N, CA, C and O of each residue as an XYZ file, in Angstrom:
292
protein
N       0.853     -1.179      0.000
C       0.000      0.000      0.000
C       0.898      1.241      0.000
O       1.997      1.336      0.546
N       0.123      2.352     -0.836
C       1.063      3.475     -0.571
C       0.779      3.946      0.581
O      -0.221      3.731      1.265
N       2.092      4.902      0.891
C       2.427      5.836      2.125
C       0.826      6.650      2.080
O       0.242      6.320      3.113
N      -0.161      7.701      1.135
C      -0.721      7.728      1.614
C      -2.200      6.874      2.037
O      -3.032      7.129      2.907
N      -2.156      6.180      1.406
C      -2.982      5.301      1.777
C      -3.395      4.368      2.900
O      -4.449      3.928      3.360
N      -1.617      4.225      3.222
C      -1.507      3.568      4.893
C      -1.611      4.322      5.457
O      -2.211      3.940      6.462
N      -1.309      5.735      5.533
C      -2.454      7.011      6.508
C      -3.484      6.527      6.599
O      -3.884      5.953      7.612
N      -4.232      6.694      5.358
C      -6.079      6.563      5.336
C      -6.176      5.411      6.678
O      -6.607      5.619      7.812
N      -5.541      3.988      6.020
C      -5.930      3.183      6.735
C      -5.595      3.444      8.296
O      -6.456      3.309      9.165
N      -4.144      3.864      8.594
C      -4.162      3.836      9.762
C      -5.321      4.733     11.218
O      -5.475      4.530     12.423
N      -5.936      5.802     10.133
C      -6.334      6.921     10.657
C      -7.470      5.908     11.086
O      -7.793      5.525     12.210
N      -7.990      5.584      9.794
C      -9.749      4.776     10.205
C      -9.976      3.546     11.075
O     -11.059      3.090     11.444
N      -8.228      2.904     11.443
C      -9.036      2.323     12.335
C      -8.191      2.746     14.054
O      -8.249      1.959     14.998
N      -7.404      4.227     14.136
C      -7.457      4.715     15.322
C      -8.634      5.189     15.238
O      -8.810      5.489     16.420
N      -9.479      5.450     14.763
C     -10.688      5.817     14.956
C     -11.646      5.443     15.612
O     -12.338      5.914     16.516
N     -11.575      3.970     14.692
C     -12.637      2.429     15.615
C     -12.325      2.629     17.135
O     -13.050      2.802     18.115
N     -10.785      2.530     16.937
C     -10.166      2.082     18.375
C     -10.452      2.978     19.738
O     -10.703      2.516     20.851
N     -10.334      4.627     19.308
C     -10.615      5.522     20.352
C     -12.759      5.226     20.191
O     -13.344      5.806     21.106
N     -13.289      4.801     19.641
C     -14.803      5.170     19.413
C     -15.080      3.997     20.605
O     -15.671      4.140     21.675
N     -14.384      2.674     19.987
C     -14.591      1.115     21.067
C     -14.117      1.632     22.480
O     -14.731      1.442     23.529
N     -13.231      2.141     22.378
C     -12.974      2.687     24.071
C     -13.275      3.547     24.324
O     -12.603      4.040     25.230
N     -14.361      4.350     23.836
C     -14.891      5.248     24.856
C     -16.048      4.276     24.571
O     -16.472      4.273     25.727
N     -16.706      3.626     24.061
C     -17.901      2.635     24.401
C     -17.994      2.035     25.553
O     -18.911      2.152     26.365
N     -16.786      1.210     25.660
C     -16.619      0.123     26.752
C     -16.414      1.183     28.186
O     -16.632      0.781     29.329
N     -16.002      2.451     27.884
C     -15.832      3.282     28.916
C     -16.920      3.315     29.732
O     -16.965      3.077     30.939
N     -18.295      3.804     28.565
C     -19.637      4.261     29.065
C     -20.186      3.248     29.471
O     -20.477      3.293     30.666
N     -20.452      2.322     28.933
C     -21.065      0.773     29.261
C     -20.313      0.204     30.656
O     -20.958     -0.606     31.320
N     -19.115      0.554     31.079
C     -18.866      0.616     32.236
C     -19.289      1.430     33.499
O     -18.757      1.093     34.557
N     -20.264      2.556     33.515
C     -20.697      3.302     34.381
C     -22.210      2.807     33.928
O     -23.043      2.731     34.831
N     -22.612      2.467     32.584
C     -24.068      2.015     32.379
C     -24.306      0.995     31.539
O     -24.640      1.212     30.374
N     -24.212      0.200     31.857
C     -23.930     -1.620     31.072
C     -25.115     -1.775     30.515
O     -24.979     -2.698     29.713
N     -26.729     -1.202     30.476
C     -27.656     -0.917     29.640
C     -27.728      0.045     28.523
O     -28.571      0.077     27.627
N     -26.459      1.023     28.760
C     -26.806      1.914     27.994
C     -26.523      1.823     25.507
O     -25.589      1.694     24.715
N     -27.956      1.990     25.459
C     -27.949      1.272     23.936
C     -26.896      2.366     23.093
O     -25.823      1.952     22.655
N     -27.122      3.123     23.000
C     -26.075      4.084     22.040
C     -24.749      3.172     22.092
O     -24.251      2.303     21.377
N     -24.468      3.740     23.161
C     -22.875      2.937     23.477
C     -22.458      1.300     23.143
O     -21.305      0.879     23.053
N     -23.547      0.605     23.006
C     -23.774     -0.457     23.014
C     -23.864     -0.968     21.482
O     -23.152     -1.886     21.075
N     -24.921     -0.206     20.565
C     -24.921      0.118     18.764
C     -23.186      0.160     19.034
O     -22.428     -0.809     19.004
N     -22.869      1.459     19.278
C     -21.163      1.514     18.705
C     -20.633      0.264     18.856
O     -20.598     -0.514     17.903
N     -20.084     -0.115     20.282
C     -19.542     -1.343     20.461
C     -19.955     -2.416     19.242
O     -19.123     -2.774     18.408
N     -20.916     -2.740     19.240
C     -21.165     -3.970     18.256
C     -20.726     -3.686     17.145
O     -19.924     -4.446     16.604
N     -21.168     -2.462     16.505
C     -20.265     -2.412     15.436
C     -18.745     -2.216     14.935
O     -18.186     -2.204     13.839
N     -18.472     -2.112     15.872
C     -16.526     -1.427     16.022
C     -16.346     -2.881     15.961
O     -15.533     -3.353     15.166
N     -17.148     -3.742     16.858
C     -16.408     -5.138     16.577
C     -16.838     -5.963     15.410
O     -16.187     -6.924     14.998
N     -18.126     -5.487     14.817
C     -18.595     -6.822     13.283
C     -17.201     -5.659     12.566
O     -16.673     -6.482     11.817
N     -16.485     -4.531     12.398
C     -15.434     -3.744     11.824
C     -14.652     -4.654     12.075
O     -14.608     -5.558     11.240
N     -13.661     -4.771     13.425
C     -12.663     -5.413     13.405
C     -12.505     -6.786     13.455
O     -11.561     -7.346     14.012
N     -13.685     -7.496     12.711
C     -13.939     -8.496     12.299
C     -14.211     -8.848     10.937
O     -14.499     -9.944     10.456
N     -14.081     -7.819     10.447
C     -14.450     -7.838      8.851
C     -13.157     -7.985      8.011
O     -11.959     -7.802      8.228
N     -14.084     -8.488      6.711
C     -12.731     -8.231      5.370
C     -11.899     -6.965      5.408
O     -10.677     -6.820      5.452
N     -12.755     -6.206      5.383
C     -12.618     -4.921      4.997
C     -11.369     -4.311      6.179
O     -10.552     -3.468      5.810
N     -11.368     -4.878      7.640
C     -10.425     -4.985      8.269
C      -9.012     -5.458      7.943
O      -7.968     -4.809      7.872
N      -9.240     -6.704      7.770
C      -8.215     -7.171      7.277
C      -7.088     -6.888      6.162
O      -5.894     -7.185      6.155
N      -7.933     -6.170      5.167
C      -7.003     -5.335      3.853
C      -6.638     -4.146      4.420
O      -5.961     -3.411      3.702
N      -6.923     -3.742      5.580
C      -6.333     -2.156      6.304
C      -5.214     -2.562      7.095
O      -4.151     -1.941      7.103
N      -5.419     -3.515      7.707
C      -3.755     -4.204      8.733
C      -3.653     -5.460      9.048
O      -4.732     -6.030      9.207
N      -2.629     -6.134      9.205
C      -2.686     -7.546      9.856
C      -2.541     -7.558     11.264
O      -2.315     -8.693     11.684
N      -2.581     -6.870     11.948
C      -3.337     -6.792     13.511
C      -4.856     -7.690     13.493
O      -5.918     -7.416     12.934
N      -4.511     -8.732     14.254
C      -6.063     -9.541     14.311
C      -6.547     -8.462     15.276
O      -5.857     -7.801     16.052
N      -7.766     -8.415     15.093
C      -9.329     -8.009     15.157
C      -9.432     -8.277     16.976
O      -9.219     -7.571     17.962
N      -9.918     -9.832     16.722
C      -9.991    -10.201     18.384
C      -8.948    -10.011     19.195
O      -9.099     -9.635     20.358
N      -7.882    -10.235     18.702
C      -6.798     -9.356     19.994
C      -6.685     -8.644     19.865
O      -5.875     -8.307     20.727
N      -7.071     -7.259     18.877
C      -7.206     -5.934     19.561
C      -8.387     -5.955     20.620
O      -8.379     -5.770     21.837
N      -9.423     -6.252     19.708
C     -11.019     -6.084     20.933
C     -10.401     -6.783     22.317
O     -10.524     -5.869     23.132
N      -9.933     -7.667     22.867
C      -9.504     -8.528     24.140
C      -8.378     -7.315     24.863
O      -8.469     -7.185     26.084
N      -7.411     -6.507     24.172
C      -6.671     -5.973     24.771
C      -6.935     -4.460     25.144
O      -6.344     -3.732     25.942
N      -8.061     -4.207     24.274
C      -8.937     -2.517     24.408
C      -9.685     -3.386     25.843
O      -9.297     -3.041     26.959
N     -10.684     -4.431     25.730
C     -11.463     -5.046     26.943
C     -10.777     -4.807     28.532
O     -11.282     -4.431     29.589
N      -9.125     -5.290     28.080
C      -8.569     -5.226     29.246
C      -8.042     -4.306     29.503
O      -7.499     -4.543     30.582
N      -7.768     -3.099     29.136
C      -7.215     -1.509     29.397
C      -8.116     -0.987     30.118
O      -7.813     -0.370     31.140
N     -10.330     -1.258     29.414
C     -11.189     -0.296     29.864
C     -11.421     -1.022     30.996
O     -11.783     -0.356     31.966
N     -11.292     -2.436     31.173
C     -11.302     -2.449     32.343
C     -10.462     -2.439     33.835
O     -11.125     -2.373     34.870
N      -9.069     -2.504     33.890
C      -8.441     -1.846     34.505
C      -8.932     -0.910     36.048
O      -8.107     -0.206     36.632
């Protein structure tokens, strides 16, 4: 991939990454709460997707497992 292109990619999925942790943040003070809850699910069918995979070879589930264990901390 080109240089700028591995920007693009890198940007979109610090993106996921700060959006999933402030999810798991909120869902930690309100474990019902649905907004936060929409995001989460989708940040993870993201870092579970194809479409993931052609952006980095960082697996998916060990990012989601190691964001899990930071927010909870």
């Amino acid at each position: 991939m080109t240089e700028p292109y591995q920007d693009l990619a890198n940007a979109i999925i610090l993106m996921a990454v700060k959006d999933y942790r402030d999810a798991l943040k909120k869902l930690k003070k309100r474990p019902k709460y649905g907004p936060a809850q929409d995001i989460k699910n989708e940040v993870e069918r993201f870092f579970r997707s194809d479409w993931y995979r052609e952006l980095t070879s960082v697996d998916g589930n060990v990012l989601i497992k190691k964001l899990q264990a930071e927010v909870s901390e």
